[in-house]
Amino acid sequence: MKVVFASTPDQQEKITELIRQVYSDVFPNYFSDNEIAKFERHNVLHISSSQFEQLDTLKDAFQVITSLQTLISILESDRLDEQYIETYYKNISILEQYGLYFPFEFQQFVDLKISGNNDLSIYSRAANELLV
């Protein structure tokens, strides 16, 4: 007999939070607001309720969480070295197994890191918030 534990709502919330982090902390460092808006329209890293249902087990959800965290760490690093290429593509492959679309080549980020995007973005998190 095999015991399998289902993914939890907390894990689903964490996945959603990590996807928001990619849009608010990572993408604005590389892309313009118009490009990021296109990514939203093309469902880049979009996860539907049916995809959450596909995350049957704790292991499935943890794989998605870990893959997102790894990609964020790589893309937020100061230097995008070739040492990250294999890990980058391995994690994209894991996300694709669960229906998450991330259509970027590693070299795109390397090239964009060199040219840089210093524009202010509506997707970036506010540096501070006013509480009313």
mmCIF file with all atom_site columns, C-alpha atoms in Angstrom:
data_model
loop_
_atom_site.group_PDB
_atom_site.id
_atom_site.type_symbol
_atom_site.label_atom_id
_atom_site.label_alt_id
_atom_site.label_comp_id
_atom_site.label_asym_id
_atom_site.label_entity_id
_atom_site.label_seq_id
_atom_site.pdbx_PDB_ins_code
_atom_site.Cartn_x
_atom_site.Cartn_y
_atom_site.Cartn_z
_atom_site.occupancy
_atom_site.B_iso_or_equiv
_atom_site.pdbx_formal_charge
_atom_site.auth_seq_id
_atom_site.auth_comp_id
_atom_site.auth_asym_id
_atom_site.auth_atom_id
_atom_site.pdbx_PDB_model_num
ATOM 1   C CA . MET A 1 1   ? 0.000  0.000  0.000   1.00 0.00 ? 1   MET A CA 1
ATOM 2   C CA . LYS A 1 2   ? 1.322  3.416  -0.965  1.00 0.00 ? 2   LYS A CA 1
ATOM 3   C CA . VAL A 1 3   ? 0.372  6.551  0.956   1.00 0.00 ? 3   VAL A CA 1
ATOM 4   C CA . VAL A 1 4   ? 0.262  9.749  -1.090  1.00 0.00 ? 4   VAL A CA 1
ATOM 5   C CA . PHE A 1 5   ? -0.262 13.174 0.410   1.00 0.00 ? 5   PHE A CA 1
ATOM 6   C CA . ALA A 1 6   ? -2.170 15.739 -1.635  1.00 0.00 ? 6   ALA A CA 1
ATOM 7   C CA . SER A 1 7   ? -0.819 19.201 -2.234  1.00 0.00 ? 7   SER A CA 1
ATOM 8   C CA . THR A 1 8   ? -2.091 21.778 0.218   1.00 0.00 ? 8   THR A CA 1
ATOM 9   C CA . PRO A 1 9   ? -3.721 25.187 -0.256  1.00 0.00 ? 9   PRO A CA 1
ATOM 10  C CA . ASP A 1 10  ? -0.596 26.709 1.335   1.00 0.00 ? 10  ASP A CA 1
ATOM 11  C CA . GLN A 1 11  ? 1.534  25.194 -1.398  1.00 0.00 ? 11  GLN A CA 1
ATOM 12  C CA . GLN A 1 12  ? -0.814 26.517 -4.059  1.00 0.00 ? 12  GLN A CA 1
ATOM 13  C CA . GLU A 1 13  ? -0.601 29.946 -2.457  1.00 0.00 ? 13  GLU A CA 1
ATOM 14  C CA . LYS A 1 14  ? 3.213  29.716 -2.428  1.00 0.00 ? 14  LYS A CA 1
ATOM 15  C CA . ILE A 1 15  ? 3.270  28.854 -6.136  1.00 0.00 ? 15  ILE A CA 1
ATOM 16  C CA . THR A 1 16  ? 1.040  31.838 -6.908  1.00 0.00 ? 16  THR A CA 1
ATOM 17  C CA . GLU A 1 17  ? 3.264  34.072 -4.771  1.00 0.00 ? 17  GLU A CA 1
ATOM 18  C CA . LEU A 1 18  ? 6.411  32.900 -6.598  1.00 0.00 ? 18  LEU A CA 1
ATOM 19  C CA . ILE A 1 19  ? 4.814  33.567 -9.982  1.00 0.00 ? 19  ILE A CA 1
ATOM 20  C CA . ARG A 1 20  ? 3.929  37.089 -8.811  1.00 0.00 ? 20  ARG A CA 1
ATOM 21  C CA . GLN A 1 21  ? 7.543  37.478 -7.680  1.00 0.00 ? 21  GLN A CA 1
ATOM 22  C CA . VAL A 1 22  ? 8.783  36.598 -11.163 1.00 0.00 ? 22  VAL A CA 1
ATOM 23  C CA . TYR A 1 23  ? 6.498  39.269 -12.625 1.00 0.00 ? 23  TYR A CA 1
ATOM 24  C CA . SER A 1 24  ? 7.288  41.943 -10.038 1.00 0.00 ? 24  SER A CA 1
ATOM 25  C CA . ASP A 1 25  ? 10.953 41.338 -9.177  1.00 0.00 ? 25  ASP A CA 1
ATOM 26  C CA . VAL A 1 26  ? 12.549 39.467 -12.081 1.00 0.00 ? 26  VAL A CA 1
ATOM 27  C CA . PHE A 1 27  ? 10.846 40.475 -15.327 1.00 0.00 ? 27  PHE A CA 1
ATOM 28  C CA . PRO A 1 28  ? 11.115 44.252 -14.737 1.00 0.00 ? 28  PRO A CA 1
ATOM 29  C CA . ASN A 1 29  ? 14.909 43.855 -14.624 1.00 0.00 ? 29  ASN A CA 1
ATOM 30  C CA . TYR A 1 30  ? 14.905 42.469 -18.145 1.00 0.00 ? 30  TYR A CA 1
ATOM 31  C CA . PHE A 1 31  ? 11.763 43.539 -19.985 1.00 0.00 ? 31  PHE A CA 1
ATOM 32  C CA . SER A 1 32  ? 9.623  46.602 -20.635 1.00 0.00 ? 32  SER A CA 1
ATOM 33  C CA . ASP A 1 33  ? 6.089  46.915 -19.279 1.00 0.00 ? 33  ASP A CA 1
ATOM 34  C CA . ASN A 1 34  ? 4.687  46.265 -22.761 1.00 0.00 ? 34  ASN A CA 1
ATOM 35  C CA . GLU A 1 35  ? 6.630  43.027 -23.031 1.00 0.00 ? 35  GLU A CA 1
ATOM 36  C CA . ILE A 1 36  ? 5.530  41.908 -19.559 1.00 0.00 ? 36  ILE A CA 1
ATOM 37  C CA . ALA A 1 37  ? 1.913  42.665 -20.453 1.00 0.00 ? 37  ALA A CA 1
ATOM 38  C CA . LYS A 1 38  ? 2.352  40.425 -23.531 1.00 0.00 ? 38  LYS A CA 1
ATOM 39  C CA . PHE A 1 39  ? 3.662  37.649 -21.297 1.00 0.00 ? 39  PHE A CA 1
ATOM 40  C CA . GLU A 1 40  ? 0.484  37.903 -19.230 1.00 0.00 ? 40  GLU A CA 1
ATOM 41  C CA . ARG A 1 41  ? -1.672 37.717 -22.364 1.00 0.00 ? 41  ARG A CA 1
ATOM 42  C CA . HIS A 1 42  ? 0.307  34.673 -23.559 1.00 0.00 ? 42  HIS A CA 1
ATOM 43  C CA . ASN A 1 43  ? -0.105 32.972 -20.176 1.00 0.00 ? 43  ASN A CA 1
ATOM 44  C CA . VAL A 1 44  ? 3.572  32.859 -19.298 1.00 0.00 ? 44  VAL A CA 1
ATOM 45  C CA . LEU A 1 45  ? 3.740  31.090 -15.924 1.00 0.00 ? 45  LEU A CA 1
ATOM 46  C CA . HIS A 1 46  ? -0.048 31.123 -15.724 1.00 0.00 ? 46  HIS A CA 1
ATOM 47  C CA . ILE A 1 47  ? -1.494 28.374 -13.573 1.00 0.00 ? 47  ILE A CA 1
ATOM 48  C CA . SER A 1 48  ? -5.169 27.545 -13.729 1.00 0.00 ? 48  SER A CA 1
ATOM 49  C CA . SER A 1 49  ? -7.266 25.701 -11.180 1.00 0.00 ? 49  SER A CA 1
ATOM 50  C CA . SER A 1 50  ? -7.129 22.595 -13.370 1.00 0.00 ? 50  SER A CA 1
ATOM 51  C CA . GLN A 1 51  ? -3.325 22.800 -13.339 1.00 0.00 ? 51  GLN A CA 1
ATOM 52  C CA . PHE A 1 52  ? -3.429 23.031 -9.549  1.00 0.00 ? 52  PHE A CA 1
ATOM 53  C CA . GLU A 1 53  ? -5.487 19.838 -9.621  1.00 0.00 ? 53  GLU A CA 1
ATOM 54  C CA . GLN A 1 54  ? -2.693 18.244 -11.663 1.00 0.00 ? 54  GLN A CA 1
ATOM 55  C CA . LEU A 1 55  ? -0.397 18.847 -8.686  1.00 0.00 ? 55  LEU A CA 1
ATOM 56  C CA . ASP A 1 56  ? -1.766 15.731 -7.049  1.00 0.00 ? 56  ASP A CA 1
ATOM 57  C CA . THR A 1 57  ? 0.895  15.166 -4.449  1.00 0.00 ? 57  THR A CA 1
ATOM 58  C CA . LEU A 1 58  ? 3.078  17.105 -2.084  1.00 0.00 ? 58  LEU A CA 1
ATOM 59  C CA . LYS A 1 59  ? 6.032  16.063 -4.217  1.00 0.00 ? 59  LYS A CA 1
ATOM 60  C CA . ASP A 1 60  ? 4.499  17.607 -7.357  1.00 0.00 ? 60  ASP A CA 1
ATOM 61  C CA . ALA A 1 61  ? 3.820  20.909 -5.631  1.00 0.00 ? 61  ALA A CA 1
ATOM 62  C CA . PHE A 1 62  ? 7.285  20.978 -4.066  1.00 0.00 ? 62  PHE A CA 1
ATOM 63  C CA . GLN A 1 63  ? 8.876  20.370 -7.463  1.00 0.00 ? 63  GLN A CA 1
ATOM 64  C CA . VAL A 1 64  ? 7.062  23.376 -8.928  1.00 0.00 ? 64  VAL A CA 1
ATOM 65  C CA . ILE A 1 65  ? 7.922  25.537 -5.904  1.00 0.00 ? 65  ILE A CA 1
ATOM 66  C CA . THR A 1 66  ? 11.573 24.520 -6.005  1.00 0.00 ? 66  THR A CA 1
ATOM 67  C CA . SER A 1 67  ? 11.814 25.071 -9.766  1.00 0.00 ? 67  SER A CA 1
ATOM 68  C CA . LEU A 1 68  ? 10.340 28.565 -9.489  1.00 0.00 ? 68  LEU A CA 1
ATOM 69  C CA . GLN A 1 69  ? 12.645 29.441 -6.588  1.00 0.00 ? 69  GLN A CA 1
ATOM 70  C CA . THR A 1 70  ? 15.657 28.162 -8.511  1.00 0.00 ? 70  THR A CA 1
ATOM 71  C CA . LEU A 1 71  ? 14.799 30.157 -11.632 1.00 0.00 ? 71  LEU A CA 1
ATOM 72  C CA . ILE A 1 72  ? 14.285 33.286 -9.551  1.00 0.00 ? 72  ILE A CA 1
ATOM 73  C CA . SER A 1 73  ? 17.651 32.791 -7.853  1.00 0.00 ? 73  SER A CA 1
ATOM 74  C CA . ILE A 1 74  ? 19.444 32.292 -11.146 1.00 0.00 ? 74  ILE A CA 1
ATOM 75  C CA . LEU A 1 75  ? 17.822 35.276 -12.841 1.00 0.00 ? 75  LEU A CA 1
ATOM 76  C CA . GLU A 1 76  ? 18.378 37.573 -9.858  1.00 0.00 ? 76  GLU A CA 1
ATOM 77  C CA . SER A 1 77  ? 22.058 36.676 -9.562  1.00 0.00 ? 77  SER A CA 1
ATOM 78  C CA . ASP A 1 78  ? 24.616 39.340 -10.362 1.00 0.00 ? 78  ASP A CA 1
ATOM 79  C CA . ARG A 1 79  ? 26.167 37.292 -13.146 1.00 0.00 ? 79  ARG A CA 1
ATOM 80  C CA . LEU A 1 80  ? 24.491 34.810 -15.431 1.00 0.00 ? 80  LEU A CA 1
ATOM 81  C CA . ASP A 1 81  ? 27.278 32.318 -15.987 1.00 0.00 ? 81  ASP A CA 1
ATOM 82  C CA . GLU A 1 82  ? 27.292 29.198 -18.102 1.00 0.00 ? 82  GLU A CA 1
ATOM 83  C CA . GLN A 1 83  ? 27.359 27.191 -14.885 1.00 0.00 ? 83  GLN A CA 1
ATOM 84  C CA . TYR A 1 84  ? 23.619 27.896 -14.548 1.00 0.00 ? 84  TYR A CA 1
ATOM 85  C CA . ILE A 1 85  ? 22.538 26.747 -18.015 1.00 0.00 ? 85  ILE A CA 1
ATOM 86  C CA . GLU A 1 86  ? 21.894 23.099 -17.195 1.00 0.00 ? 86  GLU A CA 1
ATOM 87  C CA . THR A 1 87  ? 20.027 23.959 -13.985 1.00 0.00 ? 87  THR A CA 1
ATOM 88  C CA . TYR A 1 88  ? 18.014 26.634 -15.793 1.00 0.00 ? 88  TYR A CA 1
ATOM 89  C CA . TYR A 1 89  ? 16.761 24.256 -18.482 1.00 0.00 ? 89  TYR A CA 1
ATOM 90  C CA . LYS A 1 90  ? 16.168 21.407 -16.032 1.00 0.00 ? 90  LYS A CA 1
ATOM 91  C CA . ASN A 1 91  ? 13.848 23.627 -13.994 1.00 0.00 ? 91  ASN A CA 1
ATOM 92  C CA . ILE A 1 92  ? 12.020 24.902 -17.068 1.00 0.00 ? 92  ILE A CA 1
ATOM 93  C CA . SER A 1 93  ? 11.476 21.273 -18.058 1.00 0.00 ? 93  SER A CA 1
ATOM 94  C CA . ILE A 1 94  ? 9.951  20.520 -14.652 1.00 0.00 ? 94  ILE A CA 1
ATOM 95  C CA . LEU A 1 95  ? 7.612  23.509 -14.950 1.00 0.00 ? 95  LEU A CA 1
ATOM 96  C CA . GLU A 1 96  ? 6.558  22.404 -18.432 1.00 0.00 ? 96  GLU A CA 1
ATOM 97  C CA . GLN A 1 97  ? 5.699  18.937 -17.072 1.00 0.00 ? 97  GLN A CA 1
ATOM 98  C CA . TYR A 1 98  ? 3.066  20.659 -14.957 1.00 0.00 ? 98  TYR A CA 1
ATOM 99  C CA . GLY A 1 99  ? 1.782  22.875 -17.753 1.00 0.00 ? 99  GLY A CA 1
ATOM 100 C CA . LEU A 1 100 ? 3.594  26.091 -16.818 1.00 0.00 ? 100 LEU A CA 1
ATOM 101 C CA . TYR A 1 101 ? 4.780  27.971 -19.903 1.00 0.00 ? 101 TYR A CA 1
ATOM 102 C CA . PHE A 1 102 ? 8.181  29.720 -19.654 1.00 0.00 ? 102 PHE A CA 1
ATOM 103 C CA . PRO A 1 103 ? 9.357  30.299 -23.254 1.00 0.00 ? 103 PRO A CA 1
ATOM 104 C CA . PHE A 1 104 ? 12.702 31.983 -22.640 1.00 0.00 ? 104 PHE A CA 1
ATOM 105 C CA . GLU A 1 105 ? 16.176 30.892 -23.627 1.00 0.00 ? 105 GLU A CA 1
ATOM 106 C CA . PHE A 1 106 ? 18.952 31.343 -21.101 1.00 0.00 ? 106 PHE A CA 1
ATOM 107 C CA . GLN A 1 107 ? 20.910 33.448 -23.592 1.00 0.00 ? 107 GLN A CA 1
ATOM 108 C CA . GLN A 1 108 ? 18.030 35.964 -23.801 1.00 0.00 ? 108 GLN A CA 1
ATOM 109 C CA . PHE A 1 109 ? 18.511 36.790 -20.134 1.00 0.00 ? 109 PHE A CA 1
ATOM 110 C CA . VAL A 1 110 ? 22.290 36.941 -20.530 1.00 0.00 ? 110 VAL A CA 1
ATOM 111 C CA . ASP A 1 111 ? 21.947 39.417 -23.408 1.00 0.00 ? 111 ASP A CA 1
ATOM 112 C CA . LEU A 1 112 ? 19.316 41.469 -21.583 1.00 0.00 ? 112 LEU A CA 1
ATOM 113 C CA . LYS A 1 113 ? 21.413 41.508 -18.387 1.00 0.00 ? 113 LYS A CA 1
ATOM 114 C CA . ILE A 1 114 ? 24.276 43.069 -20.344 1.00 0.00 ? 114 ILE A CA 1
ATOM 115 C CA . SER A 1 115 ? 22.088 45.739 -21.950 1.00 0.00 ? 115 SER A CA 1
ATOM 116 C CA . GLY A 1 116 ? 20.057 46.218 -18.767 1.00 0.00 ? 116 GLY A CA 1
ATOM 117 C CA . ASN A 1 117 ? 16.592 47.655 -18.274 1.00 0.00 ? 117 ASN A CA 1
ATOM 118 C CA . ASN A 1 118 ? 16.653 50.701 -16.034 1.00 0.00 ? 118 ASN A CA 1
ATOM 119 C CA . ASP A 1 119 ? 13.082 51.771 -16.733 1.00 0.00 ? 119 ASP A CA 1
ATOM 120 C CA . LEU A 1 120 ? 10.597 52.109 -13.930 1.00 0.00 ? 120 LEU A CA 1
ATOM 121 C CA . SER A 1 121 ? 7.950  49.447 -14.173 1.00 0.00 ? 121 SER A CA 1
ATOM 122 C CA . ILE A 1 122 ? 4.333  49.282 -13.139 1.00 0.00 ? 122 ILE A CA 1
ATOM 123 C CA . TYR A 1 123 ? 4.991  45.615 -12.355 1.00 0.00 ? 123 TYR A CA 1
ATOM 124 C CA . SER A 1 124 ? 7.700  46.316 -9.783  1.00 0.00 ? 124 SER A CA 1
ATOM 125 C CA . ARG A 1 125 ? 6.787  46.223 -6.140  1.00 0.00 ? 125 ARG A CA 1
ATOM 126 C CA . ALA A 1 126 ? 6.610  49.569 -4.432  1.00 0.00 ? 126 ALA A CA 1
ATOM 127 C CA . ALA A 1 127 ? 9.679  50.433 -2.357  1.00 0.00 ? 127 ALA A CA 1
ATOM 128 C CA . ASN A 1 128 ? 7.317  51.518 0.386   1.00 0.00 ? 128 ASN A CA 1
ATOM 129 C CA . GLU A 1 129 ? 3.600  51.516 0.970   1.00 0.00 ? 129 GLU A CA 1
ATOM 130 C CA . LEU A 1 130 ? 1.363  54.126 2.501   1.00 0.00 ? 130 LEU A CA 1
ATOM 131 C CA . LEU A 1 131 ? -1.039 52.685 5.030   1.00 0.00 ? 131 LEU A CA 1
ATOM 132 C CA . VAL A 1 132 ? -4.295 54.537 5.414   1.00 0.00 ? 132 VAL A CA 1
#
